[in-house]
XYZ file of N, CA and C in Angstrom:
846
model
N 1.738 -14.054 -14.630
C 0.994 -12.883 -15.016
C 0.245 -12.360 -13.827
N 0.291 -11.044 -13.695
C -0.481 -10.399 -12.625
C -1.905 -10.177 -13.037
N -2.780 -10.607 -12.174
C -4.279 -10.485 -12.536
C -4.763 -9.120 -12.269
N -5.563 -8.613 -13.188
C -6.317 -7.313 -13.067
C -7.787 -7.619 -12.745
N -8.159 -7.075 -11.591
C -9.557 -7.310 -11.204
C -10.214 -5.991 -10.754
N -11.422 -5.819 -11.185
C -12.217 -4.600 -10.836
C -13.008 -4.932 -9.642
N -12.869 -4.067 -8.532
C -13.614 -4.165 -7.328
C -14.595 -2.954 -7.325
N -15.810 -3.316 -6.905
C -16.895 -2.245 -6.892
C -17.568 -2.288 -5.509
N -17.766 -1.095 -4.970
C -18.478 -0.941 -3.673
C -19.824 -0.205 -3.966
N -20.943 -0.866 -3.847
C -22.233 -0.210 -3.963
C -22.588 0.261 -2.616
N -22.615 1.584 -2.457
C -23.037 2.200 -1.144
C -24.407 2.722 -1.199
N -24.697 3.432 -0.092
C -26.094 3.955 0.011
C -26.309 5.108 -0.880
N -25.284 5.866 -1.317
C -25.496 7.039 -2.115
C -24.408 7.183 -3.241
N -23.392 6.327 -3.228
C -22.421 6.294 -4.225
C -21.982 4.971 -4.727
N -21.492 4.902 -5.832
C -20.818 3.648 -6.367
C -19.320 4.000 -6.526
N -18.493 3.122 -6.061
C -17.035 3.355 -6.168
C -16.403 2.074 -6.823
N -15.493 2.331 -7.708
C -14.861 1.147 -8.424
C -13.355 1.347 -8.412
N -12.597 0.318 -8.589
C -11.119 0.455 -8.733
C -10.530 -0.690 -9.508
N -9.526 -0.407 -10.257
C -8.846 -1.463 -11.002
C -7.664 -1.924 -10.061
N -7.797 -3.175 -9.604
C -6.910 -3.664 -8.576
C -5.926 -4.624 -9.186
N -4.665 -4.371 -8.842
C -3.556 -5.172 -9.361
C -2.556 -5.416 -8.182
N -2.415 -6.742 -7.780
C -1.497 -7.094 -6.672
C -1.790 -6.243 -5.463
N -3.100 -6.217 -5.052
C -3.418 -5.515 -3.854
C -3.352 -3.975 -3.884
N -3.145 -3.438 -5.105
C -3.072 -2.059 -5.142
C -4.145 -1.494 -6.130
N -4.700 -0.296 -5.865
C -5.682 0.269 -6.759
C -4.982 1.144 -7.728
N -5.031 0.771 -8.959
C -4.306 1.574 -9.978
C -5.128 2.754 -10.455
N -6.477 2.557 -10.640
C -7.409 3.624 -11.095
C -8.646 3.623 -10.261
N -9.146 4.721 -9.952
C -10.452 4.856 -9.206
C -11.520 5.466 -10.074
N -12.709 5.167 -9.734
C -13.897 5.875 -10.244
C -14.976 5.937 -9.194
N -15.709 7.096 -9.282
C -16.770 7.202 -8.294
C -17.940 7.980 -8.926
N -19.195 7.575 -8.696
C -20.319 8.294 -9.146
C -21.426 8.255 -8.128
N -22.134 9.327 -8.082
C -23.263 9.461 -7.188
C -24.502 8.702 -7.747
N -25.223 7.938 -6.905
C -26.414 7.265 -7.393
C -27.465 8.352 -7.714
N -28.209 8.094 -8.764
C -29.141 9.090 -9.218
C -30.325 9.178 -8.263
N -30.948 10.346 -8.188
C -32.033 10.601 -7.285
C -33.191 9.579 -7.705
N -33.792 8.988 -6.740
C -34.823 8.092 -7.023
C -34.339 6.623 -7.033
N -33.004 6.443 -7.473
C -32.438 5.134 -7.496
C -33.279 4.078 -8.198
N -33.794 4.446 -9.396
C -34.579 3.546 -10.246
C -33.666 2.281 -10.583
N -34.303 1.182 -10.842
C -33.600 -0.041 -11.126
C -32.468 0.093 -12.219
N -32.893 0.561 -13.372
C -31.908 0.658 -14.460
C -30.896 1.813 -14.226
N -31.345 2.803 -13.562
C -30.452 3.971 -13.279
C -29.254 3.551 -12.396
N -29.491 2.700 -11.475
C -28.467 2.213 -10.646
C -27.492 1.307 -11.418
N -27.989 0.471 -12.215
C -27.155 -0.352 -13.097
C -26.304 0.518 -14.026
N -26.900 1.489 -14.630
C -26.136 2.368 -15.509
C -24.990 3.134 -14.766
N -25.258 3.483 -13.471
C -24.205 4.139 -12.747
C -23.025 3.114 -12.473
N -23.378 1.893 -12.191
C -22.311 0.871 -12.000
C -21.603 0.713 -13.282
N -22.251 0.608 -14.462
C -21.584 0.493 -15.751
C -20.666 1.671 -15.899
N -21.108 2.874 -15.610
C -20.219 4.038 -15.799
C -18.971 3.977 -15.003
N -19.018 3.469 -13.806
C -17.761 3.321 -12.994
C -16.830 2.231 -13.517
N -17.477 1.131 -13.875
C -16.671 0.028 -14.468
C -15.957 0.464 -15.744
N -16.723 1.127 -16.576
C -16.119 1.532 -17.829
C -14.949 2.541 -17.641
N -14.924 3.240 -16.636
C -13.832 4.288 -16.338
C -12.529 3.592 -16.003
N -12.630 2.434 -15.396
C -11.434 1.739 -14.915
C -11.108 0.431 -15.757
N -12.024 0.048 -16.600
C -11.927 -1.219 -17.326
C -10.740 -1.245 -18.293
N -10.045 -2.345 -18.351
C -8.999 -2.605 -19.419
C -9.362 -3.988 -20.034
N -8.917 -4.264 -21.283
C -9.268 -5.476 -21.985
C -8.811 -6.808 -21.318
N -7.749 -6.728 -20.454
C -7.228 -7.983 -19.882
C -7.777 -8.103 -18.409
N -8.811 -7.450 -18.088
C -9.388 -7.623 -16.734
C -9.963 -9.055 -16.715
N -9.590 -9.811 -15.611
C -9.968 -11.242 -15.456
C -11.258 -11.478 -14.748
N -11.691 -10.504 -13.953
C -12.915 -10.675 -13.194
C -13.345 -9.373 -12.605
N -14.665 -9.305 -12.173
C -15.303 -8.184 -11.513
C -15.876 -8.671 -10.208
N -15.545 -8.031 -9.163
C -16.179 -8.305 -7.879
C -16.954 -7.163 -7.370
N -18.083 -7.421 -6.729
C -18.922 -6.308 -6.259
C -19.506 -6.736 -4.877
N -19.423 -5.686 -3.941
C -19.976 -5.822 -2.667
C -21.303 -5.051 -2.570
N -22.347 -5.640 -2.060
C -23.705 -5.141 -2.082
C -24.288 -5.175 -0.666
N -24.992 -4.185 -0.151
C -25.528 -4.251 1.085
C -26.813 -4.969 1.095
N -26.742 -6.294 1.062
C -27.991 -7.215 0.919
C -27.624 -8.651 1.261
N -28.654 -9.410 1.253
C -28.379 -10.891 1.328
C -28.165 -11.287 -0.094
N -27.409 -12.374 -0.349
C -26.960 -12.686 -1.623
C -26.950 -14.259 -1.842
N -27.558 -14.649 -2.967
C -27.334 -15.986 -3.393
C -25.932 -16.099 -4.039
N -24.950 -16.507 -3.335
C -23.555 -16.331 -3.827
C -23.293 -17.125 -5.146
N -23.855 -18.340 -5.243
C -23.519 -19.147 -6.411
C -24.157 -18.603 -7.643
N -25.438 -18.101 -7.557
C -26.159 -17.577 -8.720
C -25.890 -15.994 -8.855
N -25.305 -15.394 -7.860
C -24.996 -14.002 -7.840
C -26.252 -13.136 -7.957
N -27.287 -13.571 -7.230
C -28.531 -12.756 -7.148
C -28.525 -12.003 -5.831
N -28.868 -10.745 -5.880
C -28.962 -9.940 -4.615
C -30.513 -9.729 -4.424
N -30.794 -9.670 -3.153
C -32.203 -9.523 -2.700
C -32.423 -8.360 -1.679
N -33.441 -7.592 -1.948
C -33.780 -6.588 -0.966
C -32.597 -5.690 -0.561
N -31.975 -5.060 -1.506
C -30.811 -4.197 -1.266
C -31.107 -3.021 -0.548
N -30.405 -2.791 0.527
C -30.650 -1.616 1.442
C -30.508 -0.332 0.595
N -31.490 0.623 0.809
C -31.425 1.898 0.263
C -31.687 1.945 -1.246
N -31.928 0.798 -1.886
C -32.328 0.820 -3.321
C -33.621 -0.013 -3.421
N -34.721 0.664 -3.209
C -36.125 -0.048 -3.101
C -36.487 -0.882 -4.261
N -36.043 -0.568 -5.466
C -36.427 -1.372 -6.701
C -35.608 -2.587 -6.797
N -34.466 -2.642 -6.083
C -33.611 -3.891 -6.263
C -34.045 -4.924 -5.174
N -35.198 -5.572 -5.570
C -35.744 -6.624 -4.690
C -35.123 -7.934 -5.038
N -34.824 -8.204 -6.285
C -34.239 -9.423 -6.786
C -33.506 -9.223 -8.067
N -32.231 -9.073 -8.070
C -31.425 -8.667 -9.220
C -30.347 -9.683 -9.545
N -30.359 -10.295 -10.706
C -29.366 -11.300 -11.084
C -28.123 -10.600 -11.486
N -27.437 -10.022 -10.544
C -26.309 -9.138 -10.832
C -25.119 -9.849 -11.456
N -24.835 -11.079 -11.153
C -23.735 -11.875 -11.732
C -24.019 -12.022 -13.202
N -25.160 -12.418 -13.577
C -25.465 -12.639 -15.019
C -25.424 -11.381 -15.814
N -25.924 -10.310 -15.204
C -25.999 -8.990 -15.851
C -24.537 -8.486 -16.223
N -23.668 -8.638 -15.309
C -22.336 -8.145 -15.414
C -21.500 -9.037 -16.298
N -21.669 -10.280 -16.221
C -20.941 -11.253 -17.108
C -21.394 -11.089 -18.557
N -22.681 -10.907 -18.786
C -23.106 -10.732 -20.097
C -22.545 -9.456 -20.744
N -22.490 -8.415 -19.950
C -21.901 -7.140 -20.523
C -20.461 -7.072 -20.704
N -19.690 -7.674 -19.733
C -18.244 -7.496 -19.785
C -17.493 -8.746 -20.163
N -18.141 -9.893 -20.323
C -17.560 -11.045 -20.776
C -16.430 -11.704 -19.903
N -16.594 -11.503 -18.602
C -15.627 -12.073 -17.695
C -16.382 -12.427 -16.462
N -15.814 -13.347 -15.561
C -16.527 -13.797 -14.362
C -16.827 -12.587 -13.458
N -18.044 -12.614 -12.850
C -18.397 -11.633 -11.843
C -18.723 -12.355 -10.564
N -18.242 -11.853 -9.505
C -18.561 -12.392 -8.175
C -19.260 -11.319 -7.321
N -20.262 -11.826 -6.593
C -21.124 -10.991 -5.783
C -21.207 -11.483 -4.430
N -21.112 -10.439 -3.458
C -21.218 -10.836 -2.053
C -21.687 -9.690 -1.256
N -22.016 -9.977 -0.062
C -22.388 -8.892 0.905
C -21.230 -7.928 1.153
N -21.535 -6.646 1.282
C -20.483 -5.618 1.466
C -19.602 -5.829 2.699
N -20.269 -6.208 3.755
C -19.500 -6.398 4.990
C -18.592 -7.629 4.887
N -18.954 -8.564 4.162
C -18.097 -9.828 3.888
C -16.857 -9.341 3.082
N -17.124 -8.409 2.067
C -15.992 -7.961 1.293
C -14.953 -7.111 2.188
N -15.574 -6.356 3.122
C -14.675 -5.589 4.043
C -13.727 -6.663 4.816
N -14.269 -7.689 5.349
C -13.545 -8.672 6.154
C -12.503 -9.429 5.217
N -12.954 -9.813 4.056
C -12.052 -10.484 3.150
C -10.893 -9.541 2.593
N -11.279 -8.332 2.360
C -10.208 -7.408 1.941
C -9.197 -7.165 3.009
N -9.607 -7.076 4.228
C -8.654 -6.886 5.327
C -7.800 -8.180 5.531
N -8.357 -9.345 5.293
C -7.554 -10.521 5.357
C -6.523 -10.641 4.279
N -6.858 -10.322 3.064
C -5.901 -10.551 2.051
C -4.981 -9.354 1.735
N -5.532 -8.151 2.004
C -4.688 -6.959 1.617
C -4.472 -5.948 2.777
N -5.134 -6.183 3.901
C -5.196 -5.098 4.908
C -4.621 -5.461 6.255
N -5.291 -4.972 7.251
C -4.799 -5.046 8.672
C -4.835 -6.425 9.286
N -5.471 -7.408 8.641
C -5.776 -8.729 9.258
C -5.016 -9.768 8.495
N -3.959 -9.401 7.702
C -3.261 -10.358 6.960
C -2.632 -11.579 7.757
N -2.300 -11.281 9.025
C -1.691 -12.271 9.785
C -2.591 -13.082 10.659
N -3.883 -12.934 10.477
C -4.834 -13.632 11.246
C -5.774 -14.572 10.376
N -5.981 -15.721 10.878
C -6.764 -16.807 10.206
C -8.238 -16.856 10.638
N -8.503 -16.315 11.822
C -9.856 -16.384 12.431
C -10.193 -15.077 13.070
N -11.071 -14.322 12.378
C -11.469 -13.041 12.965
C -12.798 -12.567 12.441
N -13.347 -11.667 13.149
C -14.663 -11.081 12.745
C -14.388 -9.630 12.503
N -14.823 -9.137 11.347
C -14.738 -7.720 10.945
C -16.023 -7.041 11.206
N -15.988 -5.919 11.890
C -17.257 -5.110 12.117
C -17.092 -3.791 11.427
N -17.879 -3.606 10.398
C -17.865 -2.261 9.643
C -18.868 -1.466 10.243
N -18.381 -0.351 10.930
C -19.289 0.547 11.708
C -19.330 1.901 11.089
N -20.466 2.278 10.500
C -20.656 3.493 9.947
C -22.086 4.036 10.258
N -22.813 4.364 9.247
C -24.201 4.686 9.372
C -24.945 3.586 10.072
N -24.598 2.327 9.592
C -25.142 1.129 10.174
C -23.910 0.284 10.554
N -24.316 -1.008 10.821
C -23.179 -1.885 11.261
C -23.416 -3.287 10.560
N -22.351 -3.751 9.979
C -22.344 -5.118 9.399
C -21.137 -5.863 9.745
N -21.173 -7.129 9.540
C -19.922 -7.968 9.861
C -19.700 -9.036 8.887
N -18.411 -9.387 8.881
C -17.907 -10.484 8.023
C -17.062 -11.425 8.864
N -17.110 -12.701 8.533
C -16.415 -13.706 9.395
C -15.340 -14.406 8.494
N -14.042 -14.426 8.919
C -13.016 -15.202 8.354
C -12.753 -16.327 9.261
N -12.965 -17.545 8.714
C -12.715 -18.822 9.512
C -11.728 -19.673 8.808
N -10.603 -19.959 9.626
C -9.498 -20.709 9.001
C -9.062 -20.179 7.655
N -8.944 -18.869 7.614
C -8.345 -18.135 6.419
C -9.250 -18.008 5.221
N -10.499 -18.364 5.410
C -11.505 -18.234 4.337
C -12.742 -17.512 4.762
N -13.300 -16.860 3.864
C -14.571 -16.223 4.138
C -15.645 -17.240 4.406
N -16.383 -17.098 5.456
C -17.403 -18.041 5.939
C -18.368 -18.337 4.802
N -18.532 -19.514 4.390
C -19.549 -19.882 3.333
C -20.882 -20.211 3.887
N -21.582 -19.149 4.268
C -22.948 -19.365 4.786
C -23.989 -19.419 3.670
N -25.166 -19.619 3.904
C -26.168 -19.843 2.872
C -26.528 -18.537 2.142
N -26.852 -17.450 2.877
C -27.386 -16.214 2.302
C -26.474 -15.007 2.531
N -25.222 -15.214 2.883
C -24.308 -14.104 3.226
C -24.894 -13.192 4.320
N -25.583 -13.846 5.297
C -26.236 -13.123 6.306
C -25.673 -13.409 7.745
N -24.694 -14.163 7.864
C -24.208 -14.550 9.261
C -23.558 -13.425 9.978
N -23.184 -12.318 9.224
C -22.508 -11.215 9.927
C -23.462 -10.097 10.228
N -24.744 -10.200 10.001
C -25.675 -9.117 10.205
C -26.045 -8.965 11.649
N -24.932 -8.695 12.458
C -25.111 -8.543 13.906
C -25.976 -7.405 14.298
N -26.010 -6.348 13.447
C -26.779 -5.143 13.728
C -28.342 -5.446 13.814
N -28.704 -6.507 13.188
C -30.112 -6.844 13.154
C -30.624 -7.677 14.380
N -29.642 -8.145 15.220
C -29.941 -8.808 16.375
C -30.737 -7.960 17.390
N -31.822 -8.504 17.957
C -32.598 -7.759 18.925
C -31.835 -7.317 20.131
N -32.063 -6.075 20.588
C -31.306 -5.498 21.700
C -32.152 -4.349 22.302
N -32.298 -4.408 23.581
C -33.067 -3.394 24.290
C -34.471 -3.183 23.626
N -34.782 -1.998 23.248
C -36.104 -1.700 22.675
C -36.089 -1.820 21.183
N -34.977 -2.164 20.530
C -34.972 -2.283 19.048
C -33.938 -3.294 18.623
N -32.734 -2.929 18.166
C -31.746 -3.885 17.654
C -30.365 -3.241 17.859
N -29.334 -4.012 17.754
C -28.026 -3.542 18.013
C -27.595 -2.319 17.104
N -28.023 -2.343 15.879
C -27.665 -1.249 14.960
C -27.975 0.099 15.516
N -29.091 0.161 16.184
C -29.506 1.471 16.717
C -28.665 1.929 17.909
N -27.781 1.073 18.412
C -26.993 1.424 19.557
C -25.498 1.315 19.262
N -25.141 0.566 18.245
C -23.693 0.312 17.948
C -23.215 0.834 16.618
N -23.782 1.864 16.120
C -23.472 2.406 14.782
C -23.685 3.958 14.871
N -23.569 4.655 13.694
C -23.786 6.071 13.764
C -25.284 6.412 14.110
N -26.093 5.355 13.923
C -27.542 5.655 14.328
C -27.779 5.941 15.810
N -26.857 5.432 16.669
C -26.937 5.742 18.032
C -26.846 7.228 18.302
N -25.962 7.936 17.600
C -25.723 9.327 17.887
C -26.909 10.154 17.386
N -27.451 9.708 16.238
C -28.600 10.481 15.715
C -29.847 10.146 16.470
N -30.183 8.910 16.727
C -31.378 8.546 17.334
C -31.446 8.893 18.873
N -30.395 8.669 19.477
C -30.467 8.797 20.997
C -29.917 10.149 21.454
N -29.100 10.826 20.620
C -28.542 12.054 21.040
C -28.671 13.285 20.064
N -29.441 13.076 19.047
C -29.706 14.101 18.015
C -28.389 14.741 17.473
N -27.389 13.980 17.290
C -26.142 14.493 16.869
C -25.547 13.459 15.872
N -24.272 13.670 15.502
C -23.569 12.728 14.724
C -22.341 12.184 15.416
N -21.835 11.032 15.059
C -20.604 10.554 15.709
C -19.443 11.492 15.566
N -19.285 12.152 14.386
C -18.174 13.023 14.135
C -18.349 14.209 15.176
N -19.507 14.764 15.325
C -19.663 15.915 16.275
C -19.320 15.512 17.695
N -19.809 14.419 18.179
C -19.655 13.864 19.470
C -18.157 13.624 19.711
N -17.462 12.935 18.778
C -16.012 12.601 18.929
C -15.217 13.846 18.976
N -15.546 14.777 18.125
C -14.728 16.066 18.130
C -14.894 16.790 19.475
N -16.034 16.860 19.999
C -16.207 17.488 21.289
C -15.508 16.662 22.430
N -15.561 15.355 22.302
C -14.879 14.496 23.302
C -13.405 14.684 23.273
N -12.836 14.818 22.083
C -11.348 14.968 21.950
C -11.014 16.304 22.558
N -11.858 17.293 22.589
C -11.613 18.552 23.073
C -11.859 18.636 24.597
N -12.235 17.498 25.194
C -12.448 17.369 26.587
C -13.848 17.679 27.117
N -14.788 17.752 26.278
C -16.162 17.990 26.652
C -16.741 16.829 27.496
N -17.185 17.151 28.680
C -17.555 16.129 29.589
C -18.816 15.360 29.107
N -19.792 16.061 28.615
C -21.029 15.452 28.241
C -20.754 14.483 27.022
N -19.882 14.949 26.110
C -19.569 14.092 24.881
C -18.752 12.821 25.344
N -17.913 13.009 26.358
C -17.189 11.867 26.829
C -18.188 10.802 27.455
N -19.251 11.252 28.107
C -20.163 10.397 28.663
C -20.925 9.628 27.516
N -21.193 10.304 26.441
C -21.878 9.621 25.286
C -20.939 8.592 24.702
N -19.670 8.881 24.579
C -18.714 7.909 24.031
C -18.672 6.719 24.899
N -18.688 6.893 26.194
C -18.660 5.824 27.154
C -19.881 4.955 27.034
N -21.047 5.620 26.851
C -22.282 4.876 26.732
C -22.304 4.059 25.406
N -21.745 4.632 24.353
C -21.676 3.924 23.099
C -20.753 2.686 23.236
N -19.646 2.841 23.906
C -18.714 1.767 24.078
C -19.295 0.584 24.927
N -20.162 0.857 25.883
C -20.856 -0.145 26.581
C -21.770 -1.033 25.708
N -22.499 -0.323 24.846
C -23.360 -0.962 23.994
C -22.565 -1.858 22.974
N -21.510 -1.331 22.398
C -20.635 -2.074 21.499
C -20.005 -3.190 22.129
N -19.618 -3.030 23.449
C -19.050 -4.125 24.187
C -19.947 -5.348 24.354
N -21.274 -5.044 24.543
C -22.306 -6.098 24.635
C -22.503 -6.776 23.358
N -22.383 -6.051 22.259
C -22.433 -6.731 20.965
C -21.222 -7.658 20.739
N -20.061 -7.140 21.010
C -18.878 -7.995 20.902
C -18.931 -9.199 21.703
N -19.462 -9.085 22.962
C -19.664 -10.187 23.922
C -20.497 -11.308 23.202
N -21.575 -10.902 22.496
C -22.449 -11.914 21.745
C -21.661 -12.486 20.627
N -20.833 -11.606 19.858
C -20.038 -12.158 18.748
C -19.068 -13.229 19.258
N -18.396 -13.031 20.398
C -17.472 -13.911 20.944
C -18.096 -15.295 21.261
N -19.237 -15.296 21.844
C -19.969 -16.492 22.070
C -20.319 -17.310 20.852
N -20.592 -16.540 19.783
C -20.901 -17.257 18.494
C -19.783 -17.726 17.755
N -18.718 -17.026 17.686
C -17.544 -17.321 16.777
C -16.227 -17.542 17.440
N -15.975 -17.010 18.657
C -14.731 -17.180 19.323
C -13.518 -16.875 18.453
N -13.420 -15.614 17.864
C -12.291 -15.298 17.023
C -11.069 -14.891 17.806
N -9.917 -14.900 17.157
C -8.745 -14.332 17.775
C -8.673 -12.847 17.729
N -9.368 -12.280 16.799
C -9.283 -10.814 16.515
C -10.738 -10.294 16.239
N -11.151 -9.104 16.770
C -12.215 -8.319 16.281
C -11.596 -7.114 15.597
N -11.983 -6.957 14.329
C -11.365 -5.869 13.560
C -12.531 -4.762 13.274
N -12.258 -3.595 13.732
C -13.220 -2.541 13.578
C -12.855 -1.670 12.333
N -13.837 -1.502 11.533
C -13.661 -0.637 10.352
C -14.841 0.344 10.224
N -14.790 1.232 9.194
C -15.841 2.241 9.100
C -15.467 3.494 9.827
N -16.256 4.538 9.601
C -15.998 5.826 10.100
C -15.878 5.914 11.566
N -16.557 5.169 12.304
C -16.523 5.267 13.789
C -15.379 4.557 14.434
N -14.674 3.653 13.602
C -13.590 2.989 14.166
C -12.413 3.883 14.448
N -12.349 5.027 13.787
C -11.278 6.007 13.948
C -11.203 6.598 15.370
N -12.399 6.525 16.006
C -12.486 7.129 17.352
C -12.418 6.058 18.518
N -11.848 4.863 18.186
C -11.931 3.759 19.079
C -11.331 4.070 20.492
N -10.326 4.902 20.523
C -9.681 5.169 21.856
C -10.638 5.877 22.774
N -11.671 6.517 22.232
C -12.611 7.275 23.063
C -13.620 6.394 23.772
N -13.849 5.238 23.255
C -14.767 4.241 23.886
C -14.204 2.869 24.153
N -12.860 2.695 24.005
C -12.228 1.490 24.195
C -12.391 0.947 25.612
N -12.194 1.773 26.646
C -12.245 1.255 28.037
C -13.661 0.724 28.355
N -14.765 1.466 27.811
C -16.077 1.032 28.072
C -16.361 -0.364 27.446
N -15.808 -0.576 26.218
C -15.916 -1.922 25.548
C -15.307 -2.971 26.535
N -14.119 -2.800 26.974
C -13.525 -3.800 27.785
C -14.185 -3.897 29.260
N -14.856 -2.837 29.701
C -15.556 -2.895 30.945
C -16.654 -4.033 30.757
N -17.313 -4.022 29.600
C -18.373 -5.039 29.327
C -17.758 -6.368 29.097
N -16.683 -6.528 28.449
C -16.053 -7.771 28.159
C -15.462 -8.413 29.476
N -15.243 -7.609 30.426
C -14.735 -8.085 31.714
C -15.814 -9.065 32.333
N -16.982 -8.961 31.887
C -18.088 -9.804 32.473
C -18.128 -11.067 31.730
N -17.381 -11.279 30.694
C -17.482 -12.511 29.873
C -17.175 -13.748 30.699
N -17.920 -14.804 30.516
C -17.820 -15.966 31.400
C -16.413 -16.774 31.291
N -15.689 -16.525 30.267
C -14.374 -17.258 30.005
C -13.329 -16.190 29.939
N -12.723 -15.853 31.112
C -11.671 -14.778 31.072
C -10.489 -15.010 30.138
N -10.115 -16.213 29.982
C -9.018 -16.587 29.108
C -9.251 -16.038 27.640
N -10.501 -16.116 27.247
C -10.900 -15.680 25.867
C -10.539 -14.151 25.773
N -10.881 -13.323 26.760
C -10.704 -11.898 26.719
C -9.222 -11.618 26.886
N -8.507 -12.371 27.582
C -7.046 -12.149 27.765
C -6.366 -12.370 26.378
N -6.846 -13.312 25.583
C -6.193 -13.543 24.295
C -6.771 -12.676 23.175
N -7.896 -12.104 23.405
C -8.524 -11.358 22.327
C -7.833 -10.009 21.982
N -7.782 -9.761 20.651
C -7.251 -8.508 20.190
C -8.369 -7.800 19.471
N -8.522 -6.511 19.763
C -9.412 -5.658 19.019
C -8.533 -4.592 18.294
N -8.551 -4.600 16.980
C -7.820 -3.632 16.218
C -8.670 -2.914 15.232
N -8.128 -1.821 14.655
C -8.856 -0.958 13.769
C -8.160 -0.931 12.366
N -8.968 -0.848 11.380
C -8.492 -0.805 10.029
C -7.484 0.287 9.850
N -6.533 0.099 8.983
C -5.578 1.159 8.616
C -5.406 1.183 7.108
N -6.437 0.575 6.352
C -6.276 0.424 4.978
C -7.322 1.290 4.247
N -6.889 2.217 3.357
C -7.801 2.940 2.602
C -8.473 2.173 1.442
N -9.695 2.532 1.196
C -10.422 1.904 0.129
C -10.620 0.438 0.292
N -10.716 -0.087 1.561
C -10.751 -1.508 1.689
C -11.948 -2.121 1.174
N -13.157 -1.415 1.019
C -14.320 -2.006 0.442
C -14.000 -2.453 -1.041
N -13.321 -1.511 -1.755
C -12.954 -1.805 -3.175
C -12.042 -2.993 -3.237
N -10.988 -2.971 -2.401
C -10.069 -4.065 -2.339
C -10.713 -5.392 -1.930
N -11.699 -5.287 -1.023
C -12.381 -6.517 -0.617
C -13.324 -7.078 -1.675
N -13.891 -6.167 -2.584
C -14.723 -6.708 -3.621
C -13.796 -7.440 -4.645
N -12.656 -6.826 -4.926
C -11.732 -7.525 -5.817
C -11.236 -8.805 -5.209
N -11.138 -8.796 -3.940
C -10.601 -10.009 -3.257
C -11.505 -11.269 -3.423
N -12.790 -10.993 -3.773
C -13.650 -12.092 -4.021
C -13.058 -13.090 -5.100
N -12.472 -12.532 -6.017
C -11.883 -13.357 -7.116
C -10.716 -14.301 -6.532
N -9.894 -13.643 -5.669
C -8.742 -14.485 -5.171
C -9.283 -15.435 -4.156
N -10.180 -15.061 -3.330
C -10.786 -16.013 -2.378
C -11.419 -17.149 -3.179
N -11.890 -16.941 -4.275
C -12.586 -18.048 -5.046
C -11.634 -18.990 -5.684
N -10.407 -18.542 -5.913
C -9.355 -19.460 -6.632
C -8.309 -20.077 -5.671
N -8.256 -19.485 -4.404
C -7.273 -20.008 -3.501
C -7.677 -21.324 -2.937
């Protein structure tokens, strides 16, 4: 029997859900988070999306949340962009309402797991996924399994101290807004058109990201770095700068063997949230 699992991506401004069967999303739902993002209003928005895709034979619900997580108890803490979600027993709440197992994890972990089971990293057993958008988060796949850390926080590379602040300010969309009063999309479009100043900014971004990847390699030594998120689509504009930094790595053989690839899978966050169920039973 083919398992039906609902995957949910809780983002900064939207909730997205999908009914996932055999790695395919059969039905989608999306709702904007209400203004103010009050505790119960956010839950009601999640319920709305689940209800739109739910079927009686759904075997589990998986949800990715931008926070640290007590994985066993399914409690999320200090959820980013939702101030009232300081400590939410999300697993218990969903299980009581829908009568099936609920699995909760960090959203970047879901991204990495989804890529491993359903996406661009199916053929790799050891990799680090970097989801680069407005911010940056990471997930680690070790020996074919999602890393079982204590608080789902081992991939929070963006919070590592760097220069005058932290890596997230230099290796995500925040770099373009904070340092250049622009957006990544604007810079990349100008760079693709040959604008010299924009190409310099892309090069600068690549050097910062290269330094972050340098640190990741020292910590985890993966076979692949997988880039996802909105900024990954412009990788060719800053690829050379990334490898200029990696050329300084103390172990050249590591860089020779390393692959950096970009996601090619739509709705990977939803698929990744659903993948929590399969990771749990494999």
